[in-house]
């Protein structure tokens, strides 16, 4: 996840050394951290003419107002994911619509949540009638109490990064606070819903680290991706939100059903159900992350 990777490469970044990667894709808040600390190189837009195809919703972001140091790669939702067969066997249900359903005793020990604090806590905050984009310390503490109770009871089996799907495929996990694309790229096996109370919205961003040895090639890759034909090919594979709006008619040629999916090209009604986790000060980020880590035993 973001924190794990950052911890791995931070010593080289602090020393101004190459991390042996020419492109990384941190989530919004982490991209903002890299940019603020001078760990990202300015993008030469002359090498990325197709960046004109980026949808307006992804421009003018707070952490990089002019998109000088980052460009959007994929966006997605944090919500409810499940193994269809296991959920039916254990509960008789065909889908999950609310966060409270994760706490069904029939699913004890078969639930995971994401190690990304902002997604897991954002979804739980929304389930309590709070807003992930506007919440107080007291709101966060209330959500943390819910999480702590489910960890202590054994309802939550583990907290995972990107590897929760493997546990779900192996039958160890029946349901999770999950990311949309992970579930939607195999709809025969898995299901996904934005909870009725709301979910989270995030974007992973392409950033060229300091010390990158092939900066121009990284920019060429960005330009290649922003060609609508190529963006459509990626969307068909990953099933995440595509930031290239002109890719929708291209995706129709590949898979009309996917092109109509609100999880890839979300409509206003879908976007109204989700919130971007609010920006945190450095002190808040440290405090909230520490409280989350303590609750889940990290």
mmCIF file of C-alpha atoms in Angstrom:
data_model
loop_
_atom_site.group_PDB
_atom_site.id
_atom_site.type_symbol
_atom_site.label_atom_id
_atom_site.label_comp_id
_atom_site.label_asym_id
_atom_site.label_seq_id
_atom_site.Cartn_x
_atom_site.Cartn_y
_atom_site.Cartn_z
ATOM 1 C CA UNK A 1 0.000 0.000 0.000
ATOM 2 C CA UNK A 2 1.017 3.655 -0.048
ATOM 3 C CA UNK A 3 2.661 3.708 3.381
ATOM 4 C CA UNK A 4 4.478 0.415 2.904
ATOM 5 C CA UNK A 5 5.968 1.461 -0.426
ATOM 6 C CA UNK A 6 6.896 4.934 0.802
ATOM 7 C CA UNK A 7 8.728 3.454 3.792
ATOM 8 C CA UNK A 8 10.644 1.199 1.409
ATOM 9 C CA UNK A 9 11.942 3.991 -0.846
ATOM 10 C CA UNK A 10 12.065 6.927 1.584
ATOM 11 C CA UNK A 11 15.787 6.561 2.448
ATOM 12 C CA UNK A 12 16.807 6.843 -1.226
ATOM 13 C CA UNK A 13 14.408 9.725 -1.846
ATOM 14 C CA UNK A 14 15.738 11.632 1.148
ATOM 15 C CA UNK A 15 19.270 11.139 -0.170
ATOM 16 C CA UNK A 16 18.253 12.291 -3.659
ATOM 17 C CA UNK A 17 19.041 8.863 -5.086
ATOM 18 C CA UNK A 18 17.273 6.820 -7.744
ATOM 19 C CA UNK A 19 14.725 4.309 -6.485
ATOM 20 C CA UNK A 20 15.203 2.284 -9.689
ATOM 21 C CA UNK A 21 11.770 3.247 -10.930
ATOM 22 C CA UNK A 22 10.903 5.798 -13.586
ATOM 23 C CA UNK A 23 7.212 5.993 -12.714
ATOM 24 C CA UNK A 24 5.189 5.433 -9.546
ATOM 25 C CA UNK A 25 1.445 5.695 -8.948
ATOM 26 C CA UNK A 26 0.685 6.909 -5.413
ATOM 27 C CA UNK A 27 -2.830 7.803 -4.295
ATOM 28 C CA UNK A 28 -3.791 11.498 -4.089
ATOM 29 C CA UNK A 29 -2.663 12.180 -0.521
ATOM 30 C CA UNK A 30 0.620 10.314 -0.988
ATOM 31 C CA UNK A 31 1.256 11.997 -4.348
ATOM 32 C CA UNK A 32 0.814 15.286 -2.497
ATOM 33 C CA UNK A 33 3.421 14.211 0.057
ATOM 34 C CA UNK A 34 5.954 13.311 -2.658
ATOM 35 C CA UNK A 35 5.390 16.635 -4.408
ATOM 36 C CA UNK A 36 5.603 18.703 -1.215
ATOM 37 C CA UNK A 37 8.883 17.051 -0.230
ATOM 38 C CA UNK A 38 10.454 17.553 -3.649
ATOM 39 C CA UNK A 39 10.504 13.861 -4.528
ATOM 40 C CA UNK A 40 8.672 14.321 -7.861
ATOM 41 C CA UNK A 41 10.067 15.728 -11.093
ATOM 42 C CA UNK A 42 8.196 18.318 -13.125
ATOM 43 C CA UNK A 43 6.533 16.757 -16.164
ATOM 44 C CA UNK A 44 7.502 18.166 -19.570
ATOM 45 C CA UNK A 45 4.031 18.495 -21.092
ATOM 46 C CA UNK A 46 5.598 18.896 -24.552
ATOM 47 C CA UNK A 47 6.302 15.172 -24.302
ATOM 48 C CA UNK A 48 2.705 14.436 -23.251
ATOM 49 C CA UNK A 49 0.492 16.162 -25.838
ATOM 50 C CA UNK A 50 -2.288 13.622 -25.255
ATOM 51 C CA UNK A 51 -2.668 14.941 -21.706
ATOM 52 C CA UNK A 52 -5.280 17.248 -23.267
ATOM 53 C CA UNK A 53 -7.559 14.189 -23.118
ATOM 54 C CA UNK A 54 -7.614 14.102 -19.302
ATOM 55 C CA UNK A 55 -11.147 14.763 -18.041
ATOM 56 C CA UNK A 56 -11.725 18.086 -16.296
ATOM 57 C CA UNK A 57 -12.675 16.307 -13.046
ATOM 58 C CA UNK A 58 -9.040 15.252 -12.627
ATOM 59 C CA UNK A 59 -7.525 18.678 -13.176
ATOM 60 C CA UNK A 60 -7.004 21.472 -10.647
ATOM 61 C CA UNK A 61 -6.449 19.114 -7.708
ATOM 62 C CA UNK A 62 -5.393 20.691 -4.439
ATOM 63 C CA UNK A 63 -2.065 18.888 -4.121
ATOM 64 C CA UNK A 64 -0.994 19.779 -7.687
ATOM 65 C CA UNK A 65 -3.230 22.600 -9.000
ATOM 66 C CA UNK A 66 -1.655 22.815 -12.464
ATOM 67 C CA UNK A 67 -0.829 19.122 -12.742
ATOM 68 C CA UNK A 68 2.845 20.044 -13.087
ATOM 69 C CA UNK A 69 4.120 17.001 -11.196
ATOM 70 C CA UNK A 70 1.405 14.384 -11.575
ATOM 71 C CA UNK A 71 -1.203 13.037 -13.969
ATOM 72 C CA UNK A 72 -4.107 10.704 -13.139
ATOM 73 C CA UNK A 73 -3.645 7.004 -13.807
ATOM 74 C CA UNK A 74 -6.817 5.320 -12.495
ATOM 75 C CA UNK A 75 -9.565 6.187 -10.035
ATOM 76 C CA UNK A 76 -11.797 3.878 -8.095
ATOM 77 C CA UNK A 77 -14.280 3.385 -5.301
ATOM 78 C CA UNK A 78 -13.911 1.971 -1.819
ATOM 79 C CA UNK A 79 -16.952 -0.088 -0.914
ATOM 80 C CA UNK A 80 -18.247 -3.603 -0.302
ATOM 81 C CA UNK A 81 -16.803 -6.621 -2.113
ATOM 82 C CA UNK A 82 -17.676 -10.283 -1.743
ATOM 83 C CA UNK A 83 -17.169 -13.770 -3.082
ATOM 84 C CA UNK A 84 -20.582 -14.610 -4.541
ATOM 85 C CA UNK A 85 -20.487 -18.329 -3.831
ATOM 86 C CA UNK A 86 -19.196 -17.978 -0.272
ATOM 87 C CA UNK A 87 -21.587 -15.190 0.648
ATOM 88 C CA UNK A 88 -24.546 -17.264 -0.545
ATOM 89 C CA UNK A 89 -23.334 -20.356 1.319
ATOM 90 C CA UNK A 90 -22.727 -18.536 4.588
ATOM 91 C CA UNK A 91 -25.611 -16.063 4.695
ATOM 92 C CA UNK A 92 -28.052 -16.936 1.922
ATOM 93 C CA UNK A 93 -27.566 -13.447 0.478
ATOM 94 C CA UNK A 94 -26.648 -12.638 -3.104
ATOM 95 C CA UNK A 95 -25.187 -9.195 -2.359
ATOM 96 C CA UNK A 96 -24.170 -6.757 0.357
ATOM 97 C CA UNK A 97 -25.707 -3.307 0.515
ATOM 98 C CA UNK A 98 -24.690 -1.995 3.937
ATOM 99 C CA UNK A 99 -21.569 -1.960 6.072
ATOM 100 C CA UNK A 100 -23.563 -3.436 8.951
ATOM 101 C CA UNK A 101 -23.977 -6.596 6.889
ATOM 102 C CA UNK A 102 -20.215 -7.132 7.146
ATOM 103 C CA UNK A 103 -20.711 -7.550 10.879
ATOM 104 C CA UNK A 104 -23.173 -10.449 10.453
ATOM 105 C CA UNK A 105 -22.095 -13.202 12.932
ATOM 106 C CA UNK A 106 -22.357 -15.694 10.065
ATOM 107 C CA UNK A 107 -19.328 -13.970 8.532
ATOM 108 C CA UNK A 108 -17.212 -13.985 11.690
ATOM 109 C CA UNK A 109 -13.555 -14.448 10.860
ATOM 110 C CA UNK A 110 -14.245 -14.183 7.122
ATOM 111 C CA UNK A 111 -13.990 -10.387 6.745
ATOM 112 C CA UNK A 112 -11.047 -8.182 5.773
ATOM 113 C CA UNK A 113 -10.660 -4.435 5.614
ATOM 114 C CA UNK A 114 -8.107 -2.387 3.702
ATOM 115 C CA UNK A 115 -4.833 -1.270 5.260
ATOM 116 C CA UNK A 116 -5.433 2.032 3.474
ATOM 117 C CA UNK A 117 -6.775 3.936 6.483
ATOM 118 C CA UNK A 118 -8.602 6.500 4.353
ATOM 119 C CA UNK A 119 -10.684 3.896 2.503
ATOM 120 C CA UNK A 120 -11.544 1.665 5.458
ATOM 121 C CA UNK A 121 -12.265 4.520 7.843
ATOM 122 C CA UNK A 122 -14.007 6.523 5.126
ATOM 123 C CA UNK A 123 -16.463 3.716 4.454
ATOM 124 C CA UNK A 124 -17.095 3.192 8.187
ATOM 125 C CA UNK A 125 -17.534 6.935 8.776
ATOM 126 C CA UNK A 126 -20.149 7.073 6.024
ATOM 127 C CA UNK A 127 -21.968 4.109 7.572
ATOM 128 C CA UNK A 128 -22.377 6.158 10.760
ATOM 129 C CA UNK A 129 -23.986 9.019 8.878
ATOM 130 C CA UNK A 130 -20.787 11.066 8.825
ATOM 131 C CA UNK A 131 -19.049 12.439 5.732
ATOM 132 C CA UNK A 132 -15.640 11.173 4.712
ATOM 133 C CA UNK A 133 -14.849 14.612 3.289
ATOM 134 C CA UNK A 134 -15.972 16.528 6.397
ATOM 135 C CA UNK A 135 -15.545 14.928 9.804
ATOM 136 C CA UNK A 136 -14.359 15.858 13.273
ATOM 137 C CA UNK A 137 -12.020 14.088 15.676
ATOM 138 C CA UNK A 138 -15.105 12.876 17.538
ATOM 139 C CA UNK A 139 -16.533 11.424 14.310
ATOM 140 C CA UNK A 140 -13.271 9.599 13.635
ATOM 141 C CA UNK A 141 -13.203 8.242 17.189
ATOM 142 C CA UNK A 142 -16.759 6.947 16.803
ATOM 143 C CA UNK A 143 -15.818 5.096 13.626
ATOM 144 C CA UNK A 144 -12.696 3.775 15.313
ATOM 145 C CA UNK A 145 -14.834 2.322 18.104
ATOM 146 C CA UNK A 146 -16.826 0.376 15.521
ATOM 147 C CA UNK A 147 -13.634 -0.909 13.935
ATOM 148 C CA UNK A 148 -12.073 -1.812 17.296
ATOM 149 C CA UNK A 149 -15.144 -3.782 18.336
ATOM 150 C CA UNK A 150 -15.097 -5.829 15.126
ATOM 151 C CA UNK A 151 -11.366 -6.524 15.438
ATOM 152 C CA UNK A 152 -11.659 -7.502 19.106
ATOM 153 C CA UNK A 153 -14.590 -9.835 18.420
ATOM 154 C CA UNK A 154 -12.720 -11.653 15.659
ATOM 155 C CA UNK A 155 -15.241 -10.555 13.043
ATOM 156 C CA UNK A 156 -12.414 -8.997 11.029
ATOM 157 C CA UNK A 157 -9.865 -11.648 10.126
ATOM 158 C CA UNK A 158 -7.131 -9.353 8.859
ATOM 159 C CA UNK A 159 -6.194 -6.008 7.420
ATOM 160 C CA UNK A 160 -4.732 -6.222 3.932
ATOM 161 C CA UNK A 161 -3.172 -4.237 1.135
ATOM 162 C CA UNK A 162 -3.607 -5.477 -2.420
ATOM 163 C CA UNK A 163 -3.523 -9.153 -1.413
ATOM 164 C CA UNK A 164 -7.043 -9.519 -0.012
ATOM 165 C CA UNK A 165 -8.370 -10.838 -3.316
ATOM 166 C CA UNK A 166 -6.088 -13.864 -3.137
ATOM 167 C CA UNK A 167 -7.535 -14.725 0.272
ATOM 168 C CA UNK A 168 -11.027 -14.305 -1.138
ATOM 169 C CA UNK A 169 -10.197 -16.521 -4.103
ATOM 170 C CA UNK A 170 -8.824 -19.167 -1.726
ATOM 171 C CA UNK A 171 -12.082 -19.177 0.230
ATOM 172 C CA UNK A 172 -10.541 -17.761 3.414
ATOM 173 C CA UNK A 173 -12.410 -14.482 3.076
ATOM 174 C CA UNK A 174 -16.071 -14.092 2.139
ATOM 175 C CA UNK A 175 -16.398 -10.305 2.074
ATOM 176 C CA UNK A 176 -14.389 -7.148 2.551
ATOM 177 C CA UNK A 177 -14.129 -3.426 2.428
ATOM 178 C CA UNK A 178 -12.692 -3.574 -1.068
ATOM 179 C CA UNK A 179 -11.702 -1.619 -4.147
ATOM 180 C CA UNK A 180 -14.094 -1.591 -7.085
ATOM 181 C CA UNK A 181 -11.814 -2.756 -9.905
ATOM 182 C CA UNK A 182 -10.507 -5.727 -7.933
ATOM 183 C CA UNK A 183 -14.002 -7.139 -7.727
ATOM 184 C CA UNK A 184 -15.405 -5.991 -11.056
ATOM 185 C CA UNK A 185 -12.770 -7.573 -13.267
ATOM 186 C CA UNK A 186 -14.262 -10.975 -12.445
ATOM 187 C CA UNK A 187 -18.002 -10.519 -12.017
ATOM 188 C CA UNK A 188 -18.611 -14.263 -12.306
ATOM 189 C CA UNK A 189 -16.828 -14.774 -8.980
ATOM 190 C CA UNK A 190 -17.089 -11.468 -7.147
ATOM 191 C CA UNK A 191 -19.599 -8.718 -6.468
ATOM 192 C CA UNK A 192 -19.174 -5.059 -5.558
ATOM 193 C CA UNK A 193 -21.489 -2.332 -4.309
ATOM 194 C CA UNK A 194 -21.044 1.186 -3.066
ATOM 195 C CA UNK A 195 -22.752 0.960 0.347
ATOM 196 C CA UNK A 196 -26.159 2.590 0.654
ATOM 197 C CA UNK A 197 -24.573 4.970 3.168
ATOM 198 C CA UNK A 198 -21.827 5.884 0.700
ATOM 199 C CA UNK A 199 -18.265 4.957 -0.216
ATOM 200 C CA UNK A 200 -14.939 6.580 -0.986
ATOM 201 C CA UNK A 201 -13.463 7.920 -4.217
ATOM 202 C CA UNK A 202 -9.728 8.042 -4.856
ATOM 203 C CA UNK A 203 -7.255 8.502 -7.686
ATOM 204 C CA UNK A 204 -3.823 6.965 -8.213
ATOM 205 C CA UNK A 205 -1.493 9.373 -9.977
ATOM 206 C CA UNK A 206 1.518 8.932 -12.242
ATOM 207 C CA UNK A 207 4.575 10.618 -10.727
ATOM 208 C CA UNK A 208 8.184 10.609 -11.979
ATOM 209 C CA UNK A 209 10.499 10.241 -8.964
ATOM 210 C CA UNK A 210 13.669 12.268 -8.541
ATOM 211 C CA UNK A 211 16.641 10.336 -9.857
ATOM 212 C CA UNK A 212 14.563 8.544 -12.511
ATOM 213 C CA UNK A 213 16.951 7.435 -15.234
ATOM 214 C CA UNK A 214 14.464 7.472 -18.106
ATOM 215 C CA UNK A 215 12.260 10.519 -17.492
ATOM 216 C CA UNK A 216 11.446 11.085 -21.144
ATOM 217 C CA UNK A 217 10.396 7.461 -21.556
ATOM 218 C CA UNK A 218 8.070 7.859 -18.556
ATOM 219 C CA UNK A 219 6.531 10.876 -20.274
ATOM 220 C CA UNK A 220 6.178 8.888 -23.490
ATOM 221 C CA UNK A 221 4.327 6.221 -21.546
ATOM 222 C CA UNK A 222 1.947 8.840 -20.131
ATOM 223 C CA UNK A 223 1.303 10.127 -23.632
ATOM 224 C CA UNK A 224 0.695 6.584 -24.895
ATOM 225 C CA UNK A 225 -1.840 5.957 -22.139
ATOM 226 C CA UNK A 226 -3.796 9.152 -22.810
ATOM 227 C CA UNK A 227 -4.490 8.067 -26.368
ATOM 228 C CA UNK A 228 -8.197 7.103 -26.014
ATOM 229 C CA UNK A 229 -7.664 3.787 -27.813
ATOM 230 C CA UNK A 230 -5.009 2.717 -25.320
ATOM 231 C CA UNK A 231 -6.902 4.091 -22.325
ATOM 232 C CA UNK A 232 -9.901 1.987 -23.398
ATOM 233 C CA UNK A 233 -7.740 -1.144 -23.565
ATOM 234 C CA UNK A 234 -6.518 -0.511 -20.018
ATOM 235 C CA UNK A 235 -10.050 0.191 -18.766
ATOM 236 C CA UNK A 236 -11.262 -3.097 -20.235
ATOM 237 C CA UNK A 237 -8.536 -4.908 -18.310
ATOM 238 C CA UNK A 238 -8.574 -3.188 -14.907
ATOM 239 C CA UNK A 239 -12.236 -2.100 -14.612
ATOM 240 C CA UNK A 240 -11.343 1.062 -12.698
ATOM 241 C CA UNK A 241 -12.541 4.595 -13.422
ATOM 242 C CA UNK A 242 -10.932 5.860 -16.614
ATOM 243 C CA UNK A 243 -9.763 9.505 -16.498
ATOM 244 C CA UNK A 244 -9.846 9.718 -20.307
ATOM 245 C CA UNK A 245 -13.461 10.522 -21.150
ATOM 246 C CA UNK A 246 -12.863 10.104 -24.891
ATOM 247 C CA UNK A 247 -12.037 6.454 -24.216
ATOM 248 C CA UNK A 248 -15.710 5.585 -23.676
ATOM 249 C CA UNK A 249 -16.636 5.215 -27.385
ATOM 250 C CA UNK A 250 -13.420 3.236 -27.878
ATOM 251 C CA UNK A 251 -14.371 0.909 -25.036
ATOM 252 C CA UNK A 252 -17.776 0.389 -26.657
ATOM 253 C CA UNK A 253 -15.933 -1.271 -29.540
ATOM 254 C CA UNK A 254 -14.269 -3.680 -27.100
ATOM 255 C CA UNK A 255 -17.096 -4.324 -24.645
ATOM 256 C CA UNK A 256 -20.344 -2.296 -24.799
ATOM 257 C CA UNK A 257 -21.419 -3.495 -21.343
ATOM 258 C CA UNK A 258 -18.214 -2.211 -19.730
ATOM 259 C CA UNK A 259 -18.498 1.090 -21.603
ATOM 260 C CA UNK A 260 -21.899 1.603 -19.976
ATOM 261 C CA UNK A 261 -20.650 0.750 -16.480
ATOM 262 C CA UNK A 262 -20.943 3.590 -13.946
ATOM 263 C CA UNK A 263 -17.927 2.063 -12.202
ATOM 264 C CA UNK A 264 -15.715 2.924 -15.215
ATOM 265 C CA UNK A 265 -17.403 6.064 -16.542
ATOM 266 C CA UNK A 266 -19.432 7.173 -13.503
ATOM 267 C CA UNK A 267 -22.555 9.260 -13.924
ATOM 268 C CA UNK A 268 -23.656 12.022 -11.573
ATOM 269 C CA UNK A 269 -25.864 9.661 -9.560
ATOM 270 C CA UNK A 270 -22.946 7.326 -8.865
ATOM 271 C CA UNK A 271 -20.571 10.149 -7.947
ATOM 272 C CA UNK A 272 -23.179 11.526 -5.551
ATOM 273 C CA UNK A 273 -22.798 8.342 -3.470
ATOM 274 C CA UNK A 274 -19.084 8.760 -2.772
ATOM 275 C CA UNK A 275 -16.722 11.222 -1.092
ATOM 276 C CA UNK A 276 -13.010 11.871 -1.306
ATOM 277 C CA UNK A 277 -11.468 11.475 2.147
ATOM 278 C CA UNK A 278 -10.701 14.945 3.414
ATOM 279 C CA UNK A 279 -7.204 16.397 3.334
ATOM 280 C CA UNK A 280 -5.323 15.949 6.592
ATOM 281 C CA UNK A 281 -2.675 18.124 8.147
ATOM 282 C CA UNK A 282 0.630 16.431 8.911
ATOM 283 C CA UNK A 283 -0.318 16.157 12.588
ATOM 284 C CA UNK A 284 -3.761 14.762 11.757
ATOM 285 C CA UNK A 285 -2.322 12.218 9.342
ATOM 286 C CA UNK A 286 0.121 10.985 11.972
ATOM 287 C CA UNK A 287 -2.531 10.899 14.713
ATOM 288 C CA UNK A 288 -5.248 9.184 12.687
ATOM 289 C CA UNK A 289 -2.878 6.645 11.134
ATOM 290 C CA UNK A 290 -1.423 5.757 14.536
ATOM 291 C CA UNK A 291 -4.910 5.294 16.016
ATOM 292 C CA UNK A 292 -5.956 3.107 13.075
ATOM 293 C CA UNK A 293 -2.786 1.019 13.259
ATOM 294 C CA UNK A 294 -3.275 0.478 16.990
ATOM 295 C CA UNK A 295 -6.876 -0.608 16.498
ATOM 296 C CA UNK A 296 -6.000 -3.185 13.846
ATOM 297 C CA UNK A 297 -2.853 -4.380 15.626
ATOM 298 C CA UNK A 298 -0.266 -3.067 13.170
#
